[in-house]
Amino acid sequence: MSQHTEKDQKTIPLTLGALGIVFGDIGTSPLYAFRESFLGHAHLEVSPFHVFGVLSMITWSLILVISIKYIMVVMRADNGGEGGIIALVSLLKKKSDDNSNFKKWLIIAGLFGSALLYGDGAITPAITVLGAIEGLELVSNRFEPFIIPITIGIIIGLFSIQRFGTGKIGKVFGPLLLIWFSTLALLGIRGIFLNPGVLVALSPHYALAFLFSEPGTALLVLGTVFLVVTGGETLYADMGHFGAPAIRRAWFFLVLPALLLNYFGQGGLVLSNAAEVANPFYHLAPEWALIPLIVLATLAASVASQAVISGVFSLTRQAMQLGQLPRMQVVQTDGQAFGQIYIPLVNWMLLVATVLLVLMFRSSGNLAAAYGIAIALDMVITTVIVLVVLYGWGWRRPLLALLALIFLPLDIIYLGANLVKFFDGGWFPVIVALSIFALMSIWASGRLRLRSATQADLMPAQTFVDRLPKSSILRTPGTAIFLTSLSDGVPTALLHHLKHNKALHENVVLLHVEVLPTGRIKQDQKISVEKLGPNFHRVTFNYGFNERIDVPRRLRQCKPMGLDIDPAQASYYLGRETITFKSKGSLIRKISNSIFAFLNRNAGRATIFFRIPPNRVVEMGAQVEI
């Protein structure tokens, strides 16, 4: 009985937290998705045939894309409990036996897919908060001049509370989203009572009939219907915050039923009075409940942004750990939950981009045109990589072929439907993605060239140790730990230390920290200690990208392996390179070199990244030509 109670005590908060963080994006789509299906690019006439067709498309999009694809299939492709497209790329990298060009292109596509989510991270807060605040126009026209300032104020407030962490935010947002989804369901039931016949649209027949009878118009409508599933990618990226079981429970028991009821309620309302299509969500509420509903929708819209922001934090940390982005400050907001983090620089950059979007587009209808392309392309990439990963895990070929036949055509149709919106705003997330992807590529290739340059003509560590007894180098008391990006060879920092000080500590450790493409590392693979000579060791610490790097803590764990040192009393030596570039190269290469040099100079301090005591660190400068 006690075990069951303890399990419930963990299950309920996790499910409620997942509700508050993960489902905000997909849960606020009723504010604008059904309306824009009629008022957007398609300019769809309100008729039973069209209403049934749109509702059927919405229903089966939620079932096929979210319930089956993401909840039941994609979330099984986790990397140590962590989700998101970077985690998928890591799973591909782990297959060292497969170095085919296909796998390399998949990895590139996956990295570009991760970059696409940054554009979404800016659009989602803008469209959801703006869509909620626009309800004030129904109260009085006098509110119209204040909609943009109020929206920007709420967005600034939302990004300002990120430092408290997703766990604490989830505790507040979870109950709020519980009220929100309950309200969605009640409003939907009220609308369905106006026209119960709308429930026939649960059949996929109406979606297919619309697609085949008016293919051109239906394709345009699909580009807007896609707004109901745009939260799928962030749902997967947020998996590491609360875990797959909590997300599945929240979706099937509350979120999906509430969304379907509300969409069908809007359909029933519009069938009863076609004029209500101008804002069917708010017109579902009785007049006395309009202002409370606007307040609730505004709060829920703020939560909607949280799902994307948290997902972007997770993707950024994974990219940093795997060497795709420069080091940035990562604040661990929960002492136990590794996935709950806050990245200040990313947070404030997203804030600036979101405010600019609100000022540029000025309405949720205009933003709907910019929304979708990035996520649609991301979904195609995710589907392909997931199928490849599951194939590598031994899933049966007939099952994978069936999944491919279901998911890929659907994803490609959605992508085609969204491409028509490119010049109406869809260019924004694409430009953002290309910029982020370019930075990733410049950083990763630059680090690779830098590593190659520092490895050139290196003396093997064993050779250096063998020569030490014959040299005139003085040995002073204490322990020196030289951090190096090399798994072999004598680090440049050590050679410069000898050059300037003519002495070496009595105990020397060459420490290499390696982040592997997996969420967590097995206990017996975390530490490798190799004795090169008397009081001279080479140590390798292996981490997963879902683990916090803590060098002093890991050093204390080396005692059973014959390395007994006090991390608090050791001196840590780090190399800091000043990069110069060879004069040869095209203009593009010179530009990329300048960008890499800037990123390298402004990367986060290694002391923070490795959790090393700052007062025990010595940095040795070196000039490296690449």
Coordinates of N, CA and C in Angstrom, one line a residue, residues 118 316 320 325-330 343 345-346 349 603-604 608-609:
Y118 N 14.4 26.9 -33.3 CA 14.7 28.3 -32.8 C 13.7 29.3 -33.3
T316 N 19.5 23.4 -26.9 CA 20.8 24.2 -26.8 C 21.8 23.5 -26.0
M320 N 25.4 22.1 -27.2 CA 26.7 22.5 -26.5 C 27.5 21.3 -26.1
L325 N 27.6 23.9 -30.5 CA 27.5 25.3 -30.2 C 28.5 25.7 -29.2
P326 N 28.9 26.9 -29.1 CA 29.9 27.3 -28.1 C 29.3 27.2 -26.7
R327 N 30.2 27.1 -25.7 CA 29.7 27.0 -24.3 C 29.0 28.3 -23.9
M328 N 27.8 28.1 -23.2 CA 27.1 29.1 -22.6 C 26.7 28.8 -21.2
Q329 N 26.4 29.8 -20.4 CA 26.0 29.5 -19.0 C 24.7 28.7 -19.0
V330 N 24.7 27.6 -18.3 CA 23.5 26.8 -18.1 C 23.3 26.7 -16.6
I343 N 18.9 28.8 -19.6 CA 20.1 29.3 -20.3 C 19.8 30.8 -20.6
L345 N 21.4 33.5 -21.9 CA 21.6 34.1 -23.2 C 20.5 33.7 -24.2
V346 N 20.2 32.4 -24.3 CA 19.2 32.0 -25.2 C 17.8 32.6 -24.8
M349 N 17.7 36.3 -26.0 CA 17.7 36.4 -27.5 C 16.3 36.0 -28.0
A603 N 33.0 32.5 -25.9 CA 32.4 31.3 -25.4 C 32.5 31.4 -23.8
G604 N 31.5 30.7 -23.2 CA 31.5 30.7 -21.7 C 32.7 30.1 -21.1
I608 N 33.2 27.5 -15.3 CA 31.8 27.4 -15.0 C 31.3 26.1 -15.7
F609 N 31.7 25.8 -16.9 CA 31.3 24.6 -17.6 C 31.7 23.4 -16.9

